[in-house]
Tab-separated table of C-alpha atoms and ligand atoms in Angstrom:
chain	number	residue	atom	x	y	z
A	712	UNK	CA	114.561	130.342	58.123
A	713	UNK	CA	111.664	128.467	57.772
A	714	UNK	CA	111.906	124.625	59.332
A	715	UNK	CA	111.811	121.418	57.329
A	716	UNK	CA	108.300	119.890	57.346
A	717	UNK	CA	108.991	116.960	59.626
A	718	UNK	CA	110.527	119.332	61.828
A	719	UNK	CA	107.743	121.382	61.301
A	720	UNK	CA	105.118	118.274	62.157
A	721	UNK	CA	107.186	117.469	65.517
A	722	UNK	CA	107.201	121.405	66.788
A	723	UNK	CA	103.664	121.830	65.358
A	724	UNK	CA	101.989	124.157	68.594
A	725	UNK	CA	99.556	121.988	70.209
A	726	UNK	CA	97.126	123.115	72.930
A	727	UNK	CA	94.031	120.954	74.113
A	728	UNK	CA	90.910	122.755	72.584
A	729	UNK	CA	89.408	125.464	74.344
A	730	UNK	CA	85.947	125.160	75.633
A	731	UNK	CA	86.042	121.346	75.483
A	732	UNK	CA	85.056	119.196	78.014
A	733	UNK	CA	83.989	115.769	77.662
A	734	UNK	CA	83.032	112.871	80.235
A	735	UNK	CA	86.262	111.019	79.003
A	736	UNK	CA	89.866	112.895	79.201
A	737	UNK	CA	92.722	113.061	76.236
A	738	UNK	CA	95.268	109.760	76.396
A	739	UNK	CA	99.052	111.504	77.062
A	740	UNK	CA	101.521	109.408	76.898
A	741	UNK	CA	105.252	110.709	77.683
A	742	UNK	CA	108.671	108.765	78.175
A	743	UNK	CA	109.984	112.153	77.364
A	744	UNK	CA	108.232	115.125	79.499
A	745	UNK	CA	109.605	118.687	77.982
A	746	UNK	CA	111.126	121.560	80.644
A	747	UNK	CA	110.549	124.944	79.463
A	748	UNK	CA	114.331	125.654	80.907
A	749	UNK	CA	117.295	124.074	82.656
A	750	UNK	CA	116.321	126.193	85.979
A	751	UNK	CA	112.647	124.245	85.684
A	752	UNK	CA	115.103	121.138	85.497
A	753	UNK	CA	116.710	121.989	88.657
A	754	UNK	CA	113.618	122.839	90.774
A	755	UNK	CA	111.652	119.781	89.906
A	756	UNK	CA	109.501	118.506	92.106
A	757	UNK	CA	108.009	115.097	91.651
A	758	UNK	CA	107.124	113.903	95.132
A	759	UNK	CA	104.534	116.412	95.629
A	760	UNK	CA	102.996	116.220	92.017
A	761	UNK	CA	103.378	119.950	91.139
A	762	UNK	CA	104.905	119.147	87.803
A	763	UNK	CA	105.837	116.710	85.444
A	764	UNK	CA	109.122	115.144	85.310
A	765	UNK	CA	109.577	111.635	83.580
A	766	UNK	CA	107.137	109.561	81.645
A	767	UNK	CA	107.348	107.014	84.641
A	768	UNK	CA	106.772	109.391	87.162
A	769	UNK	CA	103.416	110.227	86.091
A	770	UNK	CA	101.259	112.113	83.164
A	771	UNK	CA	98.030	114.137	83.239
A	772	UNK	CA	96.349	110.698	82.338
A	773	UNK	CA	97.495	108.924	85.578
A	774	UNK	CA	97.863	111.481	87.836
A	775	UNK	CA	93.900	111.361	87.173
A	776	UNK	CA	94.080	107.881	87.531
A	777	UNK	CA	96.093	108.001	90.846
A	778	UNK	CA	93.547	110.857	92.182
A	779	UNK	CA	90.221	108.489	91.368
A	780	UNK	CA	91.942	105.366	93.248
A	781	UNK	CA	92.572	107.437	96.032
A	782	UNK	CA	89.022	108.682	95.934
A	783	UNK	CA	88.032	104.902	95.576
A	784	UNK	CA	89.506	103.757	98.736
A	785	UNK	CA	89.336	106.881	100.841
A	786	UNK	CA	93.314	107.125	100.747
A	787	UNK	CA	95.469	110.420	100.209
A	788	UNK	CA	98.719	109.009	98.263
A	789	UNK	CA	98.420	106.419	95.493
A	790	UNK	CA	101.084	104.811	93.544
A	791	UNK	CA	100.204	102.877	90.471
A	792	UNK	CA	101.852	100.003	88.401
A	793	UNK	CA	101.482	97.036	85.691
A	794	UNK	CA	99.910	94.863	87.858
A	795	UNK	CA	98.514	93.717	90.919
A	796	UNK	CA	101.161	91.585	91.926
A	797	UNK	CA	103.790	94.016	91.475
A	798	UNK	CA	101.806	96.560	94.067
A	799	UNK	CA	102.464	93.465	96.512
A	800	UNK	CA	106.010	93.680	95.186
A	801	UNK	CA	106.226	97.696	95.566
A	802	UNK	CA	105.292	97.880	99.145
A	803	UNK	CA	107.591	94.529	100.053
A	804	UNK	CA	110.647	95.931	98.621
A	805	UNK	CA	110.008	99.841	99.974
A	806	UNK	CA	109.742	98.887	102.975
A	807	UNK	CA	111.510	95.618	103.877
A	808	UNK	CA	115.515	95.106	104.303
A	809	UNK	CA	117.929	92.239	105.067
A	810	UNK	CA	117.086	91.374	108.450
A	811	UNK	CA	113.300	92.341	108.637
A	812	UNK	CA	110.296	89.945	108.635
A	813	UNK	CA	107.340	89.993	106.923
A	814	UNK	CA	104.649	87.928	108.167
A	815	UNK	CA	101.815	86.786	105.241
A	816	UNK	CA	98.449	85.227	106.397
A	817	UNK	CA	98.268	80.916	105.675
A	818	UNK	CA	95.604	82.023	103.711
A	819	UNK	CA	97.930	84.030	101.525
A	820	UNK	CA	96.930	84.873	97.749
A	821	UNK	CA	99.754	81.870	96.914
A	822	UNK	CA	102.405	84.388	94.245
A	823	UNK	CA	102.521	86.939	97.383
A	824	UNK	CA	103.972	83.591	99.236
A	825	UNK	CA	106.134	82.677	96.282
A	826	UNK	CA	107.900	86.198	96.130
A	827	UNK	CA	108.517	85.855	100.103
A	828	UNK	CA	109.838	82.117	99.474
A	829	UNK	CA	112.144	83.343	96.853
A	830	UNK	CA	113.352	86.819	96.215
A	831	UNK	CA	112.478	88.352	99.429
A	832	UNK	CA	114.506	85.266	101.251
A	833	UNK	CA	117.462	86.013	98.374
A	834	UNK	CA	117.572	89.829	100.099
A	835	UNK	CA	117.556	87.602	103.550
A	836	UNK	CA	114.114	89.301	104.469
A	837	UNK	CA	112.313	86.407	106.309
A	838	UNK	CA	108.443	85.541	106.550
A	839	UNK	CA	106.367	83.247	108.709
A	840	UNK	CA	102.843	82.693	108.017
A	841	UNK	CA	100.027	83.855	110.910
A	842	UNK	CA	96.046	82.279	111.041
A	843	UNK	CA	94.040	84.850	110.369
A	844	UNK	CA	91.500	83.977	112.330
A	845	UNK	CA	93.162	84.715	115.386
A	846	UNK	CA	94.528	88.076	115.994
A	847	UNK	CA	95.750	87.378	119.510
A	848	UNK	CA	97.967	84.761	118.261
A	849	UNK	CA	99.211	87.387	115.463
A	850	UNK	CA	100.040	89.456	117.755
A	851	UNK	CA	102.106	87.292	120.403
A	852	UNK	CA	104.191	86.558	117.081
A	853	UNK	CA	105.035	89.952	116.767
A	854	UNK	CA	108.712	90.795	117.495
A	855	UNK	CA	111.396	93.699	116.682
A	856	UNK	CA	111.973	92.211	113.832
A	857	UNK	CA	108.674	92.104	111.927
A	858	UNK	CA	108.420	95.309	109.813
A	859	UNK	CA	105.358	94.244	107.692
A	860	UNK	CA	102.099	92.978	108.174
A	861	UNK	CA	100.159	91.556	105.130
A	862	UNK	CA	96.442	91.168	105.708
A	863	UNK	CA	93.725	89.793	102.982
A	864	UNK	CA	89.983	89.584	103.033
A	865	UNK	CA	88.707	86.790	102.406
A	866	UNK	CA	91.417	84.793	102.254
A	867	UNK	CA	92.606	83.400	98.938
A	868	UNK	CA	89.943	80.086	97.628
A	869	UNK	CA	88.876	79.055	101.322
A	870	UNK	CA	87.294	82.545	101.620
A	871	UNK	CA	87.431	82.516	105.550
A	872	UNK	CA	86.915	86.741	106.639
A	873	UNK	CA	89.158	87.686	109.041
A	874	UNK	CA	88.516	90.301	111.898
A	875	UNK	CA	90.309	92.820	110.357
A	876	UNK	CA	89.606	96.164	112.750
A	877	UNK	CA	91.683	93.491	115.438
A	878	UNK	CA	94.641	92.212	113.369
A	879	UNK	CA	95.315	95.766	112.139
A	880	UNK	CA	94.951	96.779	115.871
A	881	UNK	CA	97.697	94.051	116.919
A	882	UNK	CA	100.005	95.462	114.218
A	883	UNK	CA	99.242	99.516	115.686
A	884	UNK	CA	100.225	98.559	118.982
A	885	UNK	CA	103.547	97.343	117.947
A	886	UNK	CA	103.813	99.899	115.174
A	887	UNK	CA	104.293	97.238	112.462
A	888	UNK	CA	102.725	98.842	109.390
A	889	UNK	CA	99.704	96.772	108.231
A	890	UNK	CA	99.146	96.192	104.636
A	891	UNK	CA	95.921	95.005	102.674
A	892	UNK	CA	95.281	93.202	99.490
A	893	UNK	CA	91.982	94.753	98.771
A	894	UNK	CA	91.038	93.177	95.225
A	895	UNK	CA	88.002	91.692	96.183
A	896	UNK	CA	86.621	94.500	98.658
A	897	UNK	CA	87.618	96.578	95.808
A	898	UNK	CA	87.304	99.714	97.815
A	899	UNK	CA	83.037	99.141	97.319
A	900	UNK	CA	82.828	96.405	100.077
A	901	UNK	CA	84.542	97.790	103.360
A	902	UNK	CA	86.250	101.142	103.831
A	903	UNK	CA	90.122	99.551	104.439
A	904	UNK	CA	91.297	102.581	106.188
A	905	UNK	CA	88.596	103.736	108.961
A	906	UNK	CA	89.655	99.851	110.155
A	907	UNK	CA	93.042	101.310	111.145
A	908	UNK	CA	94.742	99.339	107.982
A	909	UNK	CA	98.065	101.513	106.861
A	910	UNK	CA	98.180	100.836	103.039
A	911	UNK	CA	95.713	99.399	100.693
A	912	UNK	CA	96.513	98.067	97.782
A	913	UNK	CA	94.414	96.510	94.916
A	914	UNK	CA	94.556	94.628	91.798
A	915	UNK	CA	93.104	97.202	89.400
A	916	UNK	CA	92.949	94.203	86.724
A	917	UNK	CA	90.100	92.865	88.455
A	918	UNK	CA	87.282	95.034	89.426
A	919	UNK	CA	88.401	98.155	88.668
A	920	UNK	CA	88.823	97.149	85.190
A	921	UNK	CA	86.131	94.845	84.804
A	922	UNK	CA	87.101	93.830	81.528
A	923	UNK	CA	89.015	90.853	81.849
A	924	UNK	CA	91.929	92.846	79.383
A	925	UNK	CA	94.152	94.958	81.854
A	926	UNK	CA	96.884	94.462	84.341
A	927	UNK	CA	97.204	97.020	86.467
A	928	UNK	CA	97.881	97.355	90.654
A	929	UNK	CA	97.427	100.310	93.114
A	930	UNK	CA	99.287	100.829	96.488
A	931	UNK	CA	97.504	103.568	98.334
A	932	UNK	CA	98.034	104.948	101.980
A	933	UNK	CA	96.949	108.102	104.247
A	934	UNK	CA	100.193	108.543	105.491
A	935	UNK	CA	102.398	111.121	103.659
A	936	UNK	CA	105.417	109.604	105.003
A	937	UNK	CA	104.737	105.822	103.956
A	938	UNK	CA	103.378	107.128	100.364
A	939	UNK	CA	106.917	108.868	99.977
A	940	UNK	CA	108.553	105.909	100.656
A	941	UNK	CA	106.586	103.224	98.247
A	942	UNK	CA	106.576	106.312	95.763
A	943	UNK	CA	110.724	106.239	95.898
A	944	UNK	CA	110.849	102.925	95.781
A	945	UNK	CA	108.520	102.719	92.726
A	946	UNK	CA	110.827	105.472	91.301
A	947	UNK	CA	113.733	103.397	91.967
A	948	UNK	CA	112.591	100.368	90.702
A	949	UNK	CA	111.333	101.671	87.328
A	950	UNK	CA	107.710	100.037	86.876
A	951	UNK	CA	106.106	101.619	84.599
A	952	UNK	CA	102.150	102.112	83.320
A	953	UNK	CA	100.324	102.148	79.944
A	954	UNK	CA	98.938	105.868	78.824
A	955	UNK	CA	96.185	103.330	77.000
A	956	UNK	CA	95.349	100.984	80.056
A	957	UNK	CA	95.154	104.020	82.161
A	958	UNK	CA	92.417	104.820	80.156
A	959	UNK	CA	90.490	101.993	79.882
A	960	UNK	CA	90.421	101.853	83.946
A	961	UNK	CA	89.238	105.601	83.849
A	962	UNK	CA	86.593	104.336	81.298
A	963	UNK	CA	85.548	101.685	84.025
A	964	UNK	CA	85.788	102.919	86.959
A	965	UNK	CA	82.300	104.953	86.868
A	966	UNK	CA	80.771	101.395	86.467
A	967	UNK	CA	82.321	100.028	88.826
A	968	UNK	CA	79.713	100.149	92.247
A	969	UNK	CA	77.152	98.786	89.553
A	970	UNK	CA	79.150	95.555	88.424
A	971	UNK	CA	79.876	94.981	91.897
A	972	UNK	CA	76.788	95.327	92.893
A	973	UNK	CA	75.553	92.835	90.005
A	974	UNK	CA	78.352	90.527	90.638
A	975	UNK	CA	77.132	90.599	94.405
A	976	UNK	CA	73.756	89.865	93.702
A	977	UNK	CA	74.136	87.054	91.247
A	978	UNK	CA	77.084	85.651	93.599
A	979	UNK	CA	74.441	85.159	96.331
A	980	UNK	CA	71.466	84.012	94.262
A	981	UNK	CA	74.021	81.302	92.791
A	982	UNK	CA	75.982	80.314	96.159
A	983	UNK	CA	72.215	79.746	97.744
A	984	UNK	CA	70.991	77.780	95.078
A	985	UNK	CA	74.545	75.398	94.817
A	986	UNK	CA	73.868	74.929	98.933
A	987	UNK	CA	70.656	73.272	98.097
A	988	UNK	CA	72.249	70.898	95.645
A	989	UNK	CA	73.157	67.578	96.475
A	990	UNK	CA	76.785	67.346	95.072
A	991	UNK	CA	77.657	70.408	97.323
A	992	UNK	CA	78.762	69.540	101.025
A	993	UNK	CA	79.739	72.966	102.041
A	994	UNK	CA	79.154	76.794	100.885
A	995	UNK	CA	82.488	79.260	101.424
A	996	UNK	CA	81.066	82.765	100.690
A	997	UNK	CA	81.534	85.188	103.400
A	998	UNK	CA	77.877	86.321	103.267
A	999	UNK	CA	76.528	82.822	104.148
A	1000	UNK	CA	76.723	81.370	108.012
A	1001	UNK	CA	78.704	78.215	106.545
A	1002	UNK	CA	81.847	80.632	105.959
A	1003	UNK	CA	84.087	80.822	108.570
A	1004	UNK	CA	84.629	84.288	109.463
A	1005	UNK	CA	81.053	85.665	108.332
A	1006	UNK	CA	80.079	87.492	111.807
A	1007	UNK	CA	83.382	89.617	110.986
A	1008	UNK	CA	82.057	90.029	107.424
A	1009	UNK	CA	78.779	91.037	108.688
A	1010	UNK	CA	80.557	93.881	111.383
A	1011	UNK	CA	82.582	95.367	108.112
A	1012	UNK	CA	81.143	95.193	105.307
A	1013	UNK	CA	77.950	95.928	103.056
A	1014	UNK	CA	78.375	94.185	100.097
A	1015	UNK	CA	80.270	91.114	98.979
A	1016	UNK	CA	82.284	90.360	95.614
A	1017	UNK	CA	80.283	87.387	93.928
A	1018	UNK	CA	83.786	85.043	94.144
A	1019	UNK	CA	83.293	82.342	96.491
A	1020	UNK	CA	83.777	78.395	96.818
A	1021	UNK	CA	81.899	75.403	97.419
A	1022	UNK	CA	82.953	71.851	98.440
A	1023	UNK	CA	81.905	68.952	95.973
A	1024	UNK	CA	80.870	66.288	98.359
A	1025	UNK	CA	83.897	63.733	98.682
A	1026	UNK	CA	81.638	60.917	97.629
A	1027	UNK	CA	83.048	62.427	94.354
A	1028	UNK	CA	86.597	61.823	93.064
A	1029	UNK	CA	88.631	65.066	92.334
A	1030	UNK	CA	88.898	63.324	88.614
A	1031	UNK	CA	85.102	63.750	88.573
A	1032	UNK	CA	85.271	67.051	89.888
A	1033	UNK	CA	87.604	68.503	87.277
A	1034	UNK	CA	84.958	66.304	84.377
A	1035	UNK	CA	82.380	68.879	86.078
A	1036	UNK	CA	84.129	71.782	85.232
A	1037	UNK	CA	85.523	70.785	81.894
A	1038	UNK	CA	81.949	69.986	80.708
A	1039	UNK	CA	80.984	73.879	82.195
A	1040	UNK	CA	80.312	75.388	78.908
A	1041	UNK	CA	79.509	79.317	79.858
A	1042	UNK	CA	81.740	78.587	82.822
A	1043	UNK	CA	85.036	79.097	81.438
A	1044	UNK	CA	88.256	77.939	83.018
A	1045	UNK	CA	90.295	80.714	84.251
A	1046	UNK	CA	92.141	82.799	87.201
A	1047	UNK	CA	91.072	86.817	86.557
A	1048	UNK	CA	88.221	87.303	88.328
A	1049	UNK	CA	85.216	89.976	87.820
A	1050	UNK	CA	85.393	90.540	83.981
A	1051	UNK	CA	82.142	89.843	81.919
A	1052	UNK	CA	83.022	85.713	81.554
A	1053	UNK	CA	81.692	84.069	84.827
A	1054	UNK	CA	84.935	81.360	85.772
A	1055	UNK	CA	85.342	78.275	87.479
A	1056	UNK	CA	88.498	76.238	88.641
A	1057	UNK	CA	89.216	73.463	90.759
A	1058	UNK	CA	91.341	73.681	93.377
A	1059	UNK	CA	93.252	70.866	95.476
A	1060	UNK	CA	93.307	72.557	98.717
A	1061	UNK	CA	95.319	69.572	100.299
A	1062	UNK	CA	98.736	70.007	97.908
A	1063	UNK	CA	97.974	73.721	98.647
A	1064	UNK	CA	98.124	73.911	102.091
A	1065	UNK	CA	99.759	70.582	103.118
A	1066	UNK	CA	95.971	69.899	104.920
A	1067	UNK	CA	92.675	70.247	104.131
A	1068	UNK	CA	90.097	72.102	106.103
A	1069	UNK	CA	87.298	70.057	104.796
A	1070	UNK	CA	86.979	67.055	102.906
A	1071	UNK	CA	86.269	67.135	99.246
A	1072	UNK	CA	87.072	68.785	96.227
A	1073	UNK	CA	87.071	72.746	95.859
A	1074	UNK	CA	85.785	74.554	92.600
A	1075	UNK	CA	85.693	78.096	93.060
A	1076	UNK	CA	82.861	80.375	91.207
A	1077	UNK	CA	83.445	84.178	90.335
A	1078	UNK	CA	80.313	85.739	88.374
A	1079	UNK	CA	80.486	87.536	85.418
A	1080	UNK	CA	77.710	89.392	83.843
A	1081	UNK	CA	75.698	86.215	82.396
A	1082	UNK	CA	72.216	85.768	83.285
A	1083	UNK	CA	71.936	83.519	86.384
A	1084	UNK	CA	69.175	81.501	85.172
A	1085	UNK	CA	71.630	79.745	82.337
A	1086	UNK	CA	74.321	79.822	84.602
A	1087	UNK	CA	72.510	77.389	87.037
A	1088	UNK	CA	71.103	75.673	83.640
A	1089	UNK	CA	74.961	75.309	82.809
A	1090	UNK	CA	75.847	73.894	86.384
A	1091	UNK	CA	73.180	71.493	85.979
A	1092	UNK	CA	73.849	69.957	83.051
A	1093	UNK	CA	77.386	69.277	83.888
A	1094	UNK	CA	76.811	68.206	87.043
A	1095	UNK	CA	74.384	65.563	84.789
A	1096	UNK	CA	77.262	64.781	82.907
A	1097	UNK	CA	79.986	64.768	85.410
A	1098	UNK	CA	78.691	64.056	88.882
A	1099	UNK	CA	76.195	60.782	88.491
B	253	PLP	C1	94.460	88.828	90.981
B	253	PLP	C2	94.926	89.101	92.346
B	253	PLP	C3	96.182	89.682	92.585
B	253	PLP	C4	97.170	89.950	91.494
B	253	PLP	O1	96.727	90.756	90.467
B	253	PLP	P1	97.431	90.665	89.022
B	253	PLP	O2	97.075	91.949	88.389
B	253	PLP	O3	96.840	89.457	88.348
B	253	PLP	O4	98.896	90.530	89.257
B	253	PLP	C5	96.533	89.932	93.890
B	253	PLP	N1	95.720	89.637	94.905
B	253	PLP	C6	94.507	89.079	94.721
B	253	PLP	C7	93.654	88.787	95.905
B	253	PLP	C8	94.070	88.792	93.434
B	253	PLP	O5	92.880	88.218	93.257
């Protein structure tokens, strides 16, 4: 009997032409992933990625994707999902339960502090916050109880580098699993793992991408025990990834040593030339001596991301501060970093941390791909309008 036409269009045979390869692979997209029979059904396999199962369990497209991140930060097991905040939210909930504590740095990129103030404390998982700085006081907090270990270089806006090899050495000898928000190493600065870290996980929206369009988040480990566990509680919780956005980040990430490597470069050239400016009291970029924590930047890493902060001199108002960066016209106003628009924004560092570390206003800087010659033209002519 020969089949209706749309039947015909749907069960159409399909293979992927022979003899054809191309720098970019085929999008495939799947909620629906076809077994050839009920016994295929029965044997699946999904933890060890011999198959496919489920449209959220993985496609050709991301398994690609997962293998490249892996590659990217020297890791073994990746899990992926729609953002970088909920990788921070795929390793908390994998591997915390009612009773357990989680301890976050002060430092703390602030929505991985707002999860542990609210849901995690709903589940009655508790946190306390550790300085950074100071891994022999991390580790005297350390008790039975503590489960999880978040650690972040540099730390969010005050950009102080922590000695990372010793706080994930702390965590080891209690065998508290150490995590790492790695967004702005970005696997390029620092290799997370040979410092003893036991997952690394990433906001793909920012580097990786590159584009300033997609949110996307990677939780990667060595250990094929800890990557079964975030990959069942991924499984669990249902998250999802775009067969398009998986694309676009493998369309990026062959760039992605060269933008950071650009952003680097134009991060320093700008960071030096704001620390000869009047206006600016204080330079916070871990490459520079005026950052706290640059001799462990210096021991770790070999590049820098070219997001840092500098202090407007507190002869200047904060009102005058935020007229600076309203009248930044290539500057724009915004939170994702290392897309092509260069970004600037204002922060109050004394509501955020109840004190501040130094006096003044902050206004943190992450480089896009302008020239830096009219970015410093576009400093100085607000600071001309702003900051008299
Ligand atoms: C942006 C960012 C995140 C969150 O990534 P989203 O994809 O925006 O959720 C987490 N950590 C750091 C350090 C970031 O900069």
């Amino acid at each position: 009997m020969t089949q209706d036409l749309t039947t015909r269009l749907i069960h159409h045979p399909y293979r992927p032409p022979e003899g054809f390869e191309a720098p970019q692979m085929a999008v495939h997209k799947a909620s629906t992933v076809m077994f050839p029979s009920v016994a295929s059904v029965r044997n699946r396999d999904w933890r060890h990625k011999t198959g496919y199962t489920y449209g959220l369990h993985g496609t050709p497209t991301t398994f690609v994707l997962e293998e490249r991140i892996a590659e990217l930060e020297g890791g073994t097991h990746v899990t992926l999902v729609p953002s970088g905040l909920a990788a921070i939210a795929a390793v908390d909930l994998a591997l915390l339960k009612p009773g357990d504590e989680v301890l976050l740095p002060d430092n703390v990129y602030g929505p991985s502090r707002e999860l542990a103030r609210h849901e995690l404390a709903t589940f009655g998982i508790t946190h306390r916050h550790y300085d950074p700085m100071d891994a022999a006081g991390l580790a005297a907090m350390l008790t039975d109880k503590t489960k999880l270990v978040w650690l972040e270089a540099p730390g969010s806006v005050t950009m102080e580098f922590p000695d990372l090899r010793g706080l994930a050495a702390a965590c080891r000898a209690r065998g508290v699993i150490s995590a790492l928000d790695n967004t702005w190493g970005a696997g390029i600065a620092f290799r997370a793992f040979d410092l003893g870290i036991d997952i690394v996980m990433q906001a793909l929206t920012k580097f990786p991408s590159g584009g300033g369009d997609v949110l996307m988040g990677s939780v990667c480990t060595r250990d094929e025990e800890l990557g079964h566990r975030i990959k069942l509680g991924h499984m669990r919780l249902g998250y999802g990834i775009g067969g398009n956005d998986a694309e676009l980040l493998l369309r990026s990430l062959p760039s992605i040593a060269l933008r950071y490597e650009a952003s680097d470069r134009a991060g320093r050239e700008l960071a030096a030339w704001l620390g000869t400016r009047p206006e600016v009291s204080r330079v916070l970029h871990p490459a520079f001596e005026s950052c706290p924590g640059h001799v462990h930047w210096k021991a770790t890493c070999t590049a820098a991301a070219g997001l840092f902060s500098v202090m407007i001199d507190p002869r200047y108002t904060s009102a005058q501060v935020d007229a600076f960066v309203d009248a930044l016209k290539l500057f724009r106003i915004g939170y994702s970093w290392a897309g092509p628009v260069s970004l600037a924004v204002p922060y109050d560092l004394a509501g955020m941390r109840g004190t501040s570390p130094y006096p003044g206003t902050l206004v943190r800087f992450s480089m896009g791909l302008e020239a830096v010659a009219d970015l410093k033209a576009d400093i100085v002519q607000a600071m001309d309008r702003a900051l008299r």
